[in-house]
PDB file of N, CA and C in Angstrom:
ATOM      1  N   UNK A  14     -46.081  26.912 146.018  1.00 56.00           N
ATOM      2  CA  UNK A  14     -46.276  28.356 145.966  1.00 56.00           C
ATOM      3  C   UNK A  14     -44.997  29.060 146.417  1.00 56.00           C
ATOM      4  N   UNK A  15     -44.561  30.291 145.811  1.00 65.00           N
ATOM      5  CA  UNK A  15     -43.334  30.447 145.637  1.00 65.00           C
ATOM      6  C   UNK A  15     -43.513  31.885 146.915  1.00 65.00           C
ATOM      7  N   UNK A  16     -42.457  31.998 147.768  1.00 72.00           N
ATOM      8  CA  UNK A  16     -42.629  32.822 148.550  1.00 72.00           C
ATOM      9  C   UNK A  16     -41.581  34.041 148.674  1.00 72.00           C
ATOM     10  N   UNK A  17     -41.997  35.126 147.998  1.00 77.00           N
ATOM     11  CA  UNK A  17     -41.201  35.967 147.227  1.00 77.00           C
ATOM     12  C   UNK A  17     -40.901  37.176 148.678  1.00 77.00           C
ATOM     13  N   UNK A  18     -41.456  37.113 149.414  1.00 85.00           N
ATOM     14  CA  UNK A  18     -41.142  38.605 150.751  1.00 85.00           C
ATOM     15  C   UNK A  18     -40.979  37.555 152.052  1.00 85.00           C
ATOM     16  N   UNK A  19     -41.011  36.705 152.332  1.00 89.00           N
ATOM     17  CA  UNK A  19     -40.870  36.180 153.549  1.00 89.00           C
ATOM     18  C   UNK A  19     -39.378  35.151 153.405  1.00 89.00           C
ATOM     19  N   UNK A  20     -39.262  34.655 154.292  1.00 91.00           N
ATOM     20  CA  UNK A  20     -37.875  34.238 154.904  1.00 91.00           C
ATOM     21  C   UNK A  20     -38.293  32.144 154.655  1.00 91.00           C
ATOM     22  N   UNK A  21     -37.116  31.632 154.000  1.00 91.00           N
ATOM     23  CA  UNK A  21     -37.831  30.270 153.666  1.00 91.00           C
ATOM     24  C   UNK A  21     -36.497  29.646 154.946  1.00 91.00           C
ATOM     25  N   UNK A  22     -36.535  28.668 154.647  1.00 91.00           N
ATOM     26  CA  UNK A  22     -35.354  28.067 155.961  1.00 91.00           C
ATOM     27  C   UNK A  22     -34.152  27.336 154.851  1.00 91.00           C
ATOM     28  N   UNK A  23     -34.084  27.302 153.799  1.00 91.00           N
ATOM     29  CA  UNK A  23     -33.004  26.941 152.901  1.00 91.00           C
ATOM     30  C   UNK A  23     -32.446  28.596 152.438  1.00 91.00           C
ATOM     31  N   UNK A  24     -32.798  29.921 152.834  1.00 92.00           N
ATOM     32  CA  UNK A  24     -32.116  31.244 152.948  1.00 92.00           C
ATOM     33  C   UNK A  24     -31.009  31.485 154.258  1.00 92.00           C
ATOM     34  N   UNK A  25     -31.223  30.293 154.986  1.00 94.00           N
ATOM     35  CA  UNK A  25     -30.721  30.612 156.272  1.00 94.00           C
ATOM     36  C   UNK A  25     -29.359  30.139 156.389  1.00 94.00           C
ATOM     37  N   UNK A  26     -28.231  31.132 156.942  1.00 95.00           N
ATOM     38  CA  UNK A  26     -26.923  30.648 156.772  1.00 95.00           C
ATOM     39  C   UNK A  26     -26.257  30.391 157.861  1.00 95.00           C
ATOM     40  N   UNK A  27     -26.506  30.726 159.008  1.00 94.00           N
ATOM     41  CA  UNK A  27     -26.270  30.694 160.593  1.00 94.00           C
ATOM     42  C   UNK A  27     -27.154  31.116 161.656  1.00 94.00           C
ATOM     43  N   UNK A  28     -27.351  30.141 162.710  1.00 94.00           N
ATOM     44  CA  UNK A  28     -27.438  31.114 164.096  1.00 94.00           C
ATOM     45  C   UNK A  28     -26.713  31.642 164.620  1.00 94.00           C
ATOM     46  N   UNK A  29     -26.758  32.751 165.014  1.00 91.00           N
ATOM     47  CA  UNK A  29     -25.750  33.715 166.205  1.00 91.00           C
ATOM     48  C   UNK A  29     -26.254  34.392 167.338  1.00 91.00           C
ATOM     49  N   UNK A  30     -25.548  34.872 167.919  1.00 88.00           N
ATOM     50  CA  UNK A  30     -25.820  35.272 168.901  1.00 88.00           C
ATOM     51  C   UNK A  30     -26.039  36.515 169.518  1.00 88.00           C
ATOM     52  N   UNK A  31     -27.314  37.128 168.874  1.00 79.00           N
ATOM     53  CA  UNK A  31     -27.458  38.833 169.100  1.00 79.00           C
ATOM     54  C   UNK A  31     -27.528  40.149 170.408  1.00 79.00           C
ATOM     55  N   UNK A  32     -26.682  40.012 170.967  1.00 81.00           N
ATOM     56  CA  UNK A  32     -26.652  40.557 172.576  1.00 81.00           C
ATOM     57  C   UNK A  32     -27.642  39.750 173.106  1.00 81.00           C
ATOM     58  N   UNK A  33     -27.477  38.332 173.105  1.00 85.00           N
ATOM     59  CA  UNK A  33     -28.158  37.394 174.351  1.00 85.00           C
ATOM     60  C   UNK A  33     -29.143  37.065 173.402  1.00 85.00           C
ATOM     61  N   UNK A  34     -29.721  37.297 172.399  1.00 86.00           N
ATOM     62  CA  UNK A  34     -31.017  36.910 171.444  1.00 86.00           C
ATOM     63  C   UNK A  34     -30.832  36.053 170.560  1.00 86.00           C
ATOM     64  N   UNK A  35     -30.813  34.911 170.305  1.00 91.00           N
ATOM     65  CA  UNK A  35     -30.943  33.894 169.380  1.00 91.00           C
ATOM     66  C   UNK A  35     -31.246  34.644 168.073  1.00 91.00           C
ATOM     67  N   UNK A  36     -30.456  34.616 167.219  1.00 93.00           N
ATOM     68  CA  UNK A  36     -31.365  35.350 165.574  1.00 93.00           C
ATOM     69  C   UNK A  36     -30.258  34.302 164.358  1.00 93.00           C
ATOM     70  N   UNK A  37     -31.206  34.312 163.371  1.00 95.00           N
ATOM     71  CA  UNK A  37     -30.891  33.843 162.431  1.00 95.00           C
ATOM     72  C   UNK A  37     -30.009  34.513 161.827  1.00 95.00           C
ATOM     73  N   UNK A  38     -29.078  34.049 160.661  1.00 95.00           N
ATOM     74  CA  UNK A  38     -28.600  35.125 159.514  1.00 95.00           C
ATOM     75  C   UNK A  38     -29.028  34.168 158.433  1.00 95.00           C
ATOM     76  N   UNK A  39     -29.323  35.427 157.315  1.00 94.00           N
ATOM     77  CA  UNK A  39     -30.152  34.846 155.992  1.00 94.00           C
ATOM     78  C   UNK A  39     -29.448  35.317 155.053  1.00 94.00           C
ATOM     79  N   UNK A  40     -29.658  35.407 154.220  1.00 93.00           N
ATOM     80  CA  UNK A  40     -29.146  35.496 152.535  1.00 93.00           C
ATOM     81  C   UNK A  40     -30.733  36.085 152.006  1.00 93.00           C
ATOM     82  N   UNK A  41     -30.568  36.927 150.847  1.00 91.00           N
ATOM     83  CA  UNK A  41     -31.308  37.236 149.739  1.00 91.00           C
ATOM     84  C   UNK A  41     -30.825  38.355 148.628  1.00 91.00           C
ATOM     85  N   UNK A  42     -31.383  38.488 147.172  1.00 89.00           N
ATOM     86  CA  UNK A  42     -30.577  39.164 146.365  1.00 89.00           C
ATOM     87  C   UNK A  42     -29.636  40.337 146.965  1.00 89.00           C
ATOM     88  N   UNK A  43     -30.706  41.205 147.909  1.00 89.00           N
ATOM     89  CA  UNK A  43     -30.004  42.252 148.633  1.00 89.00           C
ATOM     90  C   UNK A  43     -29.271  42.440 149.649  1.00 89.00           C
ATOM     91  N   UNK A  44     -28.755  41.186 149.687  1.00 92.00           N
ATOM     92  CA  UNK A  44     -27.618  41.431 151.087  1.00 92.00           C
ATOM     93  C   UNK A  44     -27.749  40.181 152.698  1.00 92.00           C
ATOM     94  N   UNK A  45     -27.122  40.029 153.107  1.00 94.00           N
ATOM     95  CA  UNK A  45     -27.410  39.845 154.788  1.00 94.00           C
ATOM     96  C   UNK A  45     -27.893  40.296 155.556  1.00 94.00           C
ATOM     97  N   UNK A  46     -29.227  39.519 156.365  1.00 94.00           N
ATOM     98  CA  UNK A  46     -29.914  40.101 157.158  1.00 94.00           C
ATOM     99  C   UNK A  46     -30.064  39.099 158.357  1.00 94.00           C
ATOM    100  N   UNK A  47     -30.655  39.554 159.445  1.00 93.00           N
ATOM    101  CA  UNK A  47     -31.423  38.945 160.531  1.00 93.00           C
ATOM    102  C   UNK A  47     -32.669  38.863 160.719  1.00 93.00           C
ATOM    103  N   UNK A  48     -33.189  37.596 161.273  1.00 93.00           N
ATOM    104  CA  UNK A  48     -34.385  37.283 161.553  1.00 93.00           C
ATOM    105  C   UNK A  48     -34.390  36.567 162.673  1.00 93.00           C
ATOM    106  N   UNK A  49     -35.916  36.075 162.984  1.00 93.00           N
ATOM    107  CA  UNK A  49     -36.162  35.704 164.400  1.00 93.00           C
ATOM    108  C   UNK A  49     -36.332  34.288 163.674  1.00 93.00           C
ATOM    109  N   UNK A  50     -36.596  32.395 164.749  1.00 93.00           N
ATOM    110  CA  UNK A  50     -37.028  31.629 164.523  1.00 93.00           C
ATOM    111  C   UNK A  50     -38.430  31.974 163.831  1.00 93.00           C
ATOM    112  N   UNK A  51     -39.274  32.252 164.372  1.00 92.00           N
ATOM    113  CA  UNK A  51     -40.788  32.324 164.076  1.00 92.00           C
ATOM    114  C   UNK A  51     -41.114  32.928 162.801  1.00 92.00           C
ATOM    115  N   UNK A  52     -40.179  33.554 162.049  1.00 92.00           N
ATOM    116  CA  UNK A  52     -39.923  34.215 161.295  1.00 92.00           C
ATOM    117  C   UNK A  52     -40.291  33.404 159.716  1.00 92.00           C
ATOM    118  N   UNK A  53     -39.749  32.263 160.165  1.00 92.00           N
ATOM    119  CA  UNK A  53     -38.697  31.436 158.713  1.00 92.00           C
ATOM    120  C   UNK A  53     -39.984  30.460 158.608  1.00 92.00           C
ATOM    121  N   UNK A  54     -40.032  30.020 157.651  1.00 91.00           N
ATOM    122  CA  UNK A  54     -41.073  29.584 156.781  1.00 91.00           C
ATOM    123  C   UNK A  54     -42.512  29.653 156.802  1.00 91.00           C
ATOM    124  N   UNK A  55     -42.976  31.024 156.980  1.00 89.00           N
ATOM    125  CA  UNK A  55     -44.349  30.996 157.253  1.00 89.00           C
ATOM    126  C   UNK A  55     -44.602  31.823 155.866  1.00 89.00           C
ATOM    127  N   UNK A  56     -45.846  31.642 155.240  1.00 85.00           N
ATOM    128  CA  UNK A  56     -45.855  32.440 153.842  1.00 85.00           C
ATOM    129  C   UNK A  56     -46.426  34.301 154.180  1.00 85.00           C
ATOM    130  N   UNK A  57     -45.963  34.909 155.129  1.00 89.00           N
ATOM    131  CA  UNK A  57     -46.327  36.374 155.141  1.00 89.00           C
ATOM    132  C   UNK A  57     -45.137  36.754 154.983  1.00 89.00           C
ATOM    133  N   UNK A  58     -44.676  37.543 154.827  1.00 90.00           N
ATOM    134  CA  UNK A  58     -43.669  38.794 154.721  1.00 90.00           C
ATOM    135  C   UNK A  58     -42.600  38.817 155.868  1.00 90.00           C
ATOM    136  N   UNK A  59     -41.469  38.854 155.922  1.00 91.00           N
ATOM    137  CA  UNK A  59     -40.821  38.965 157.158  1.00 91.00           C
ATOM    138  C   UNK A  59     -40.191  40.476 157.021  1.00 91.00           C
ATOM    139  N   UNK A  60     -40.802  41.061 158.312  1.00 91.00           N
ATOM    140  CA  UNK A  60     -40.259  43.104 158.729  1.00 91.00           C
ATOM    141  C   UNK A  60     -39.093  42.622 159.046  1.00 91.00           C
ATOM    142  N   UNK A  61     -38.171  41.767 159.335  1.00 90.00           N
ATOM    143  CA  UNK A  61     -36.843  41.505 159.167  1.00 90.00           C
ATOM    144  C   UNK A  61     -36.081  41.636 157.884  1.00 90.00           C
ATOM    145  N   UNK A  62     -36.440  41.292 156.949  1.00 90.00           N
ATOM    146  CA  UNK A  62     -36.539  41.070 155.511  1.00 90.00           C
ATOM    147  C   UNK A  62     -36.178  43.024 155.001  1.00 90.00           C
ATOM    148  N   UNK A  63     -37.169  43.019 155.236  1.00 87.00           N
ATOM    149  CA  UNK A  63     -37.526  44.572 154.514  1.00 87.00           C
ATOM    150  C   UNK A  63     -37.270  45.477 154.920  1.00 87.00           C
ATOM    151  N   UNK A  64     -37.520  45.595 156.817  1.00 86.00           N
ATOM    152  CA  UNK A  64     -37.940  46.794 157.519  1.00 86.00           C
ATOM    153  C   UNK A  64     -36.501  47.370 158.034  1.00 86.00           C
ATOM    154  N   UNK A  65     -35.725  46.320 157.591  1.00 85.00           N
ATOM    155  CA  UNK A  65     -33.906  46.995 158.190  1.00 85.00           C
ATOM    156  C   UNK A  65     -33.291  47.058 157.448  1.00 85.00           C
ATOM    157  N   UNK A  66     -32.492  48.536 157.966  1.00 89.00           N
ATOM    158  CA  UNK A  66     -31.147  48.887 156.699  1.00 89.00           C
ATOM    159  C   UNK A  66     -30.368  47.498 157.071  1.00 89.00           C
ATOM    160  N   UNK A  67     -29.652  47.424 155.489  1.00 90.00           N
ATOM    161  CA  UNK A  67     -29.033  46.398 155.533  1.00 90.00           C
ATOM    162  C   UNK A  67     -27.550  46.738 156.173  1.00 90.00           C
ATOM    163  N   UNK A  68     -27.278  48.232 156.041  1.00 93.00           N
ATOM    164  CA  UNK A  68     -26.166  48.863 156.545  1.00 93.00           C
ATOM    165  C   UNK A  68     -25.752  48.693 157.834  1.00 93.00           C
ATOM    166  N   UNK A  69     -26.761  48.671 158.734  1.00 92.00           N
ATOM    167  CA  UNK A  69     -27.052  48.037 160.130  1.00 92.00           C
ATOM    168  C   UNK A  69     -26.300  46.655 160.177  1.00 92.00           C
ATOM    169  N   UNK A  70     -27.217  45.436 159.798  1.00 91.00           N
ATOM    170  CA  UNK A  70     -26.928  44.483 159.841  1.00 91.00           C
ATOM    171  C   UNK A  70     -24.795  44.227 159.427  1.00 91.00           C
ATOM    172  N   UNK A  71     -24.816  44.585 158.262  1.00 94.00           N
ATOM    173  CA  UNK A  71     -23.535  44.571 158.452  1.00 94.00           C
ATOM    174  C   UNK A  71     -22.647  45.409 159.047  1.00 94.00           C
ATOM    175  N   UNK A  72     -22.896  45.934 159.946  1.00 94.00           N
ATOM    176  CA  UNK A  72     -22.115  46.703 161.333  1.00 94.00           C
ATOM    177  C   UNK A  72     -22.100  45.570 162.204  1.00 94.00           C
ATOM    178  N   UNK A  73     -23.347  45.244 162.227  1.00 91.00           N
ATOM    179  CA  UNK A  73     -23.491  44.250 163.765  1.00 91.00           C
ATOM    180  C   UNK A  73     -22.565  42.810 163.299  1.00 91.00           C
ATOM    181  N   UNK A  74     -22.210  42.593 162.014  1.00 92.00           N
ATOM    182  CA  UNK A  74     -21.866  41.105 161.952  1.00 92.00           C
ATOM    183  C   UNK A  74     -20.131  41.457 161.957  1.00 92.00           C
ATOM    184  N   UNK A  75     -19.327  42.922 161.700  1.00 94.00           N
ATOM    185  CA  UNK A  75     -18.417  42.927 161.964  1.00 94.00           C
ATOM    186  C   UNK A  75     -17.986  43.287 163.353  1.00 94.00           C
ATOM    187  N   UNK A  76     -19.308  43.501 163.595  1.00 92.00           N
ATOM    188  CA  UNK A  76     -18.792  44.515 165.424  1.00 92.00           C
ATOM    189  C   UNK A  76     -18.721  42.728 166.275  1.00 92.00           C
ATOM    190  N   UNK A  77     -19.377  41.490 165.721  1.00 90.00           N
ATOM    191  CA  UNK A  77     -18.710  39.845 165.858  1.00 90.00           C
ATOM    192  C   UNK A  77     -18.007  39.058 165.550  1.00 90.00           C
ATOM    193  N   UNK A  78     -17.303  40.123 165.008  1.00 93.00           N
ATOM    194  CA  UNK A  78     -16.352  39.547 164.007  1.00 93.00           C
ATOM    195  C   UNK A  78     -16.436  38.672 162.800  1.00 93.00           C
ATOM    196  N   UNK A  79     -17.203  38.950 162.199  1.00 93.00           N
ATOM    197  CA  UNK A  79     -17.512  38.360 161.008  1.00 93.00           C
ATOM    198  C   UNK A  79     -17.228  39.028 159.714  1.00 93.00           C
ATOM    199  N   UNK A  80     -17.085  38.857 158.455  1.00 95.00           N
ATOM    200  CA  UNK A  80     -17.050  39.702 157.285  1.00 95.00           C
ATOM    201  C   UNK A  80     -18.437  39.414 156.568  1.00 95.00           C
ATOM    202  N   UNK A  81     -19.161  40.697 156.763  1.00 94.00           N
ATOM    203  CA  UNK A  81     -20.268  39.985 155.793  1.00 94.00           C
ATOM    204  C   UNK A  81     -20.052  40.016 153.926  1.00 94.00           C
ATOM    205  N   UNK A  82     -18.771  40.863 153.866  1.00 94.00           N
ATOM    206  CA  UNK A  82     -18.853  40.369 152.438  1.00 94.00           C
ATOM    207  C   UNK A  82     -18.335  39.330 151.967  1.00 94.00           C
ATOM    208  N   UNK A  83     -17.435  38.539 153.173  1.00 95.00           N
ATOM    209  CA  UNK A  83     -16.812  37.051 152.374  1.00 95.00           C
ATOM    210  C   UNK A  83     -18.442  36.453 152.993  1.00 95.00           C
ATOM    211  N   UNK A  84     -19.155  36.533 153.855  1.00 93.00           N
ATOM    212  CA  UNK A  84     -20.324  35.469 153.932  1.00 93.00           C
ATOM    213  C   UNK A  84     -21.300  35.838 152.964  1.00 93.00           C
ATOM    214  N   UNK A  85     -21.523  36.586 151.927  1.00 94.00           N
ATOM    215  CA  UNK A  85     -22.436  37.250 151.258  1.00 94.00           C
ATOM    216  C   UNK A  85     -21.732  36.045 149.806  1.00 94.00           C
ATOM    217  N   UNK A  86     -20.154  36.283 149.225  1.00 93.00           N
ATOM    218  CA  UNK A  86     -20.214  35.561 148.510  1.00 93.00           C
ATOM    219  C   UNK A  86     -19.974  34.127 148.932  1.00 93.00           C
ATOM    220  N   UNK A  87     -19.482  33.857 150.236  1.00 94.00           N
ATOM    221  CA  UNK A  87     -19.817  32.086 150.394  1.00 94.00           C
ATOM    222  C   UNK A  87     -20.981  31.734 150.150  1.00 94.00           C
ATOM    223  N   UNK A  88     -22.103  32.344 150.506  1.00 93.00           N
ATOM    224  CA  UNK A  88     -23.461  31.703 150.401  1.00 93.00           C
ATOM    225  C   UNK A  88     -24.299  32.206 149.548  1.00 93.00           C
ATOM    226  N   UNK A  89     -23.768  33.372 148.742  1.00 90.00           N
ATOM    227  CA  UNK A  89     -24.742  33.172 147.144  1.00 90.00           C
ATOM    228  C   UNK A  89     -25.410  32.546 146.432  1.00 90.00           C
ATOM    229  N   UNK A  90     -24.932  31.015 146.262  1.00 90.00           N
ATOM    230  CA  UNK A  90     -25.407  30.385 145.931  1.00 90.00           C
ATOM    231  C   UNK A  90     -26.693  29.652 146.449  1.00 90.00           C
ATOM    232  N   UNK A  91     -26.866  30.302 147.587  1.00 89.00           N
ATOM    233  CA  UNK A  91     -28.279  30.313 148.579  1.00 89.00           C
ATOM    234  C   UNK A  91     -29.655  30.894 147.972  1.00 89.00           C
ATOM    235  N   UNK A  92     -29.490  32.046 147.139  1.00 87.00           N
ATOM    236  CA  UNK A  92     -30.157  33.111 146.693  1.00 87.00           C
ATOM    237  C   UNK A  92     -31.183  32.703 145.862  1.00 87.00           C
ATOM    238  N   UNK A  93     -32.235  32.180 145.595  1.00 78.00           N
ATOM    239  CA  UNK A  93     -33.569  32.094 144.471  1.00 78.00           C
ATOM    240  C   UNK A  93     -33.969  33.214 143.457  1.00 78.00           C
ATOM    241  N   UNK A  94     -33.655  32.668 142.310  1.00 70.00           N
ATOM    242  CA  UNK A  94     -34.417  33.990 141.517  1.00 70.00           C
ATOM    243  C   UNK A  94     -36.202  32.931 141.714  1.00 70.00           C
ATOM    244  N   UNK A  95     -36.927  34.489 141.368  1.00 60.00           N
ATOM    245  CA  UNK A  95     -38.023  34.125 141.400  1.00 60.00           C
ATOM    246  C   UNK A  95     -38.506  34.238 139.875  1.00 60.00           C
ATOM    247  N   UNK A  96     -39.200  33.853 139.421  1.00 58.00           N
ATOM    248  CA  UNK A  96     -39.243  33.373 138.114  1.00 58.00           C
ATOM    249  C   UNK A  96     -40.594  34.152 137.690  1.00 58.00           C
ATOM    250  N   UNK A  97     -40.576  34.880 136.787  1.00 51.00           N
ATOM    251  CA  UNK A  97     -42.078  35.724 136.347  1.00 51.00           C
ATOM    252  C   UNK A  97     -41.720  37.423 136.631  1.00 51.00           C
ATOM    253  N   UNK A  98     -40.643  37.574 137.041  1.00 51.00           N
ATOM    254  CA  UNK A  98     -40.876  38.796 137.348  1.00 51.00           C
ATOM    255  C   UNK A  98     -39.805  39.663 136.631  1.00 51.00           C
ATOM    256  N   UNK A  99     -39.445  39.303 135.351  1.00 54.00           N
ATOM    257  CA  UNK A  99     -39.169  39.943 134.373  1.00 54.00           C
ATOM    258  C   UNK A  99     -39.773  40.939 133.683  1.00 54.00           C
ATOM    259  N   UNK A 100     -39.258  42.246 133.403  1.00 62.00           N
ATOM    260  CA  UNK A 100     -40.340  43.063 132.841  1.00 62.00           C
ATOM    261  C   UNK A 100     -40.500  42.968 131.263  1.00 62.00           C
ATOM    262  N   UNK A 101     -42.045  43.308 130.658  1.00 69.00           N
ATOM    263  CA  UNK A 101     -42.601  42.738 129.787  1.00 69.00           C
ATOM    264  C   UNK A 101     -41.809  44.095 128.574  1.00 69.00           C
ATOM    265  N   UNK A 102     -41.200  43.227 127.671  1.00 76.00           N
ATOM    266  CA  UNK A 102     -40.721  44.322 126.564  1.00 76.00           C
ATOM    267  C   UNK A 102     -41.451  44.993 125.559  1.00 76.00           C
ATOM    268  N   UNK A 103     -40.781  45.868 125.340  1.00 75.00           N
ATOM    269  CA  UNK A 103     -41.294  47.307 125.062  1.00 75.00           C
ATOM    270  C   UNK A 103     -41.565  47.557 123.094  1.00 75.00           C
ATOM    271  N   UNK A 104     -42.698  47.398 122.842  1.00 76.00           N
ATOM    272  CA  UNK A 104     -42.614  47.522 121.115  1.00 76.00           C
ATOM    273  C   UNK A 104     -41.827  49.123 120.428  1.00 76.00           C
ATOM    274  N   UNK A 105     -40.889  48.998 120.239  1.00 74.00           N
ATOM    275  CA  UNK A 105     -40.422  50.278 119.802  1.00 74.00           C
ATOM    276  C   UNK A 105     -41.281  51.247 118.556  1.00 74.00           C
ATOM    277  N   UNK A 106     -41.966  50.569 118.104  1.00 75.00           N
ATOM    278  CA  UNK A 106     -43.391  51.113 116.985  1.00 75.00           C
ATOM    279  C   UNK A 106     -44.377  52.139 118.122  1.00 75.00           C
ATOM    280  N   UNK A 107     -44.541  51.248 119.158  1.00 73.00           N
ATOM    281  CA  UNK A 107     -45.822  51.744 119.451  1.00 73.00           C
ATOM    282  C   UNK A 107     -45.044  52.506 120.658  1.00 73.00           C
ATOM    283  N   UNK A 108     -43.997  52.409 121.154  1.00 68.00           N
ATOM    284  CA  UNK A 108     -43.352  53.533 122.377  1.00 68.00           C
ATOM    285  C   UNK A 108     -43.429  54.704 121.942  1.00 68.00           C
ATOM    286  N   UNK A 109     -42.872  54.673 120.201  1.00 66.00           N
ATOM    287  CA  UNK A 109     -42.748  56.145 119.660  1.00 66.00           C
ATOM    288  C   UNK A 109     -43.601  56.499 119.465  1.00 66.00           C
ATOM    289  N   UNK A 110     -45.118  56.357 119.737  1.00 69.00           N
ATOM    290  CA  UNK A 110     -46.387  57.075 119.484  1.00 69.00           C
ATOM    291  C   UNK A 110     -46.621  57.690 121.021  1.00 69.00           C
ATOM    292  N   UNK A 111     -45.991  57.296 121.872  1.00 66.00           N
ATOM    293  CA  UNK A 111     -46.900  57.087 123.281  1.00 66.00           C
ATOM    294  C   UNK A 111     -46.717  58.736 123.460  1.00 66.00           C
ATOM    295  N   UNK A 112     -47.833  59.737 124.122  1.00 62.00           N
ATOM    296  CA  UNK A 112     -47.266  60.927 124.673  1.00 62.00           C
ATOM    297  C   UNK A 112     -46.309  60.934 125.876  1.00 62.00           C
ATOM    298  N   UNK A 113     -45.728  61.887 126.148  1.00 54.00           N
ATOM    299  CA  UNK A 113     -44.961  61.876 127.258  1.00 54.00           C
ATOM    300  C   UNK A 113     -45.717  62.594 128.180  1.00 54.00           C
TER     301      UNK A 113
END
């Protein structure tokens, strides 16, 4: 079962060290983020994931000296497409009937 909003542990690209807090750094289509251990492979949703600007996160990884855009393309290849969630195309016959 494919886990499309939560945090898997093959997304994960480092531990660091968040003012004294153990946190993960992850990878996904949208950027670098942080998460907690407890976080990573459970099938619910991670508010790490979603609930933070990503703008944030990359403040905090240069204010450690890090670049998150050379770690964004080192570990791209981290990233899962999820498969099915292509949108379904459009009959141009029957669009031009549709009202607006």
């Amino acid at each position: 079962m494919e886990n499309r909003y939560g945090t898997t542990s093959d997304m994960i690209i480092q531990e660091i060290d968040n003012n004294g807090a153990a946190q993960l750094l992850a990878i996904d289509s949208r950027g670098l983020y942080l998460t907690d251990k407890d976080r990573v492979d459970r099938m619910v949703a991670d508010v790490n994931r979603y609930g933070v600007a990503r703008e944030e996160v990359n403040r905090r990884l240069e204010d450690l000296g890090m670049d998150p855009l050379e770690l964004f393309n080192a570990n791209k290849h981290l990233i899962k497409t999820v498969s099915g969630t292509a949108k379904a195309k459009v009959n141009p016959i029957k669009a031009s009937k549709r009202r607006m």
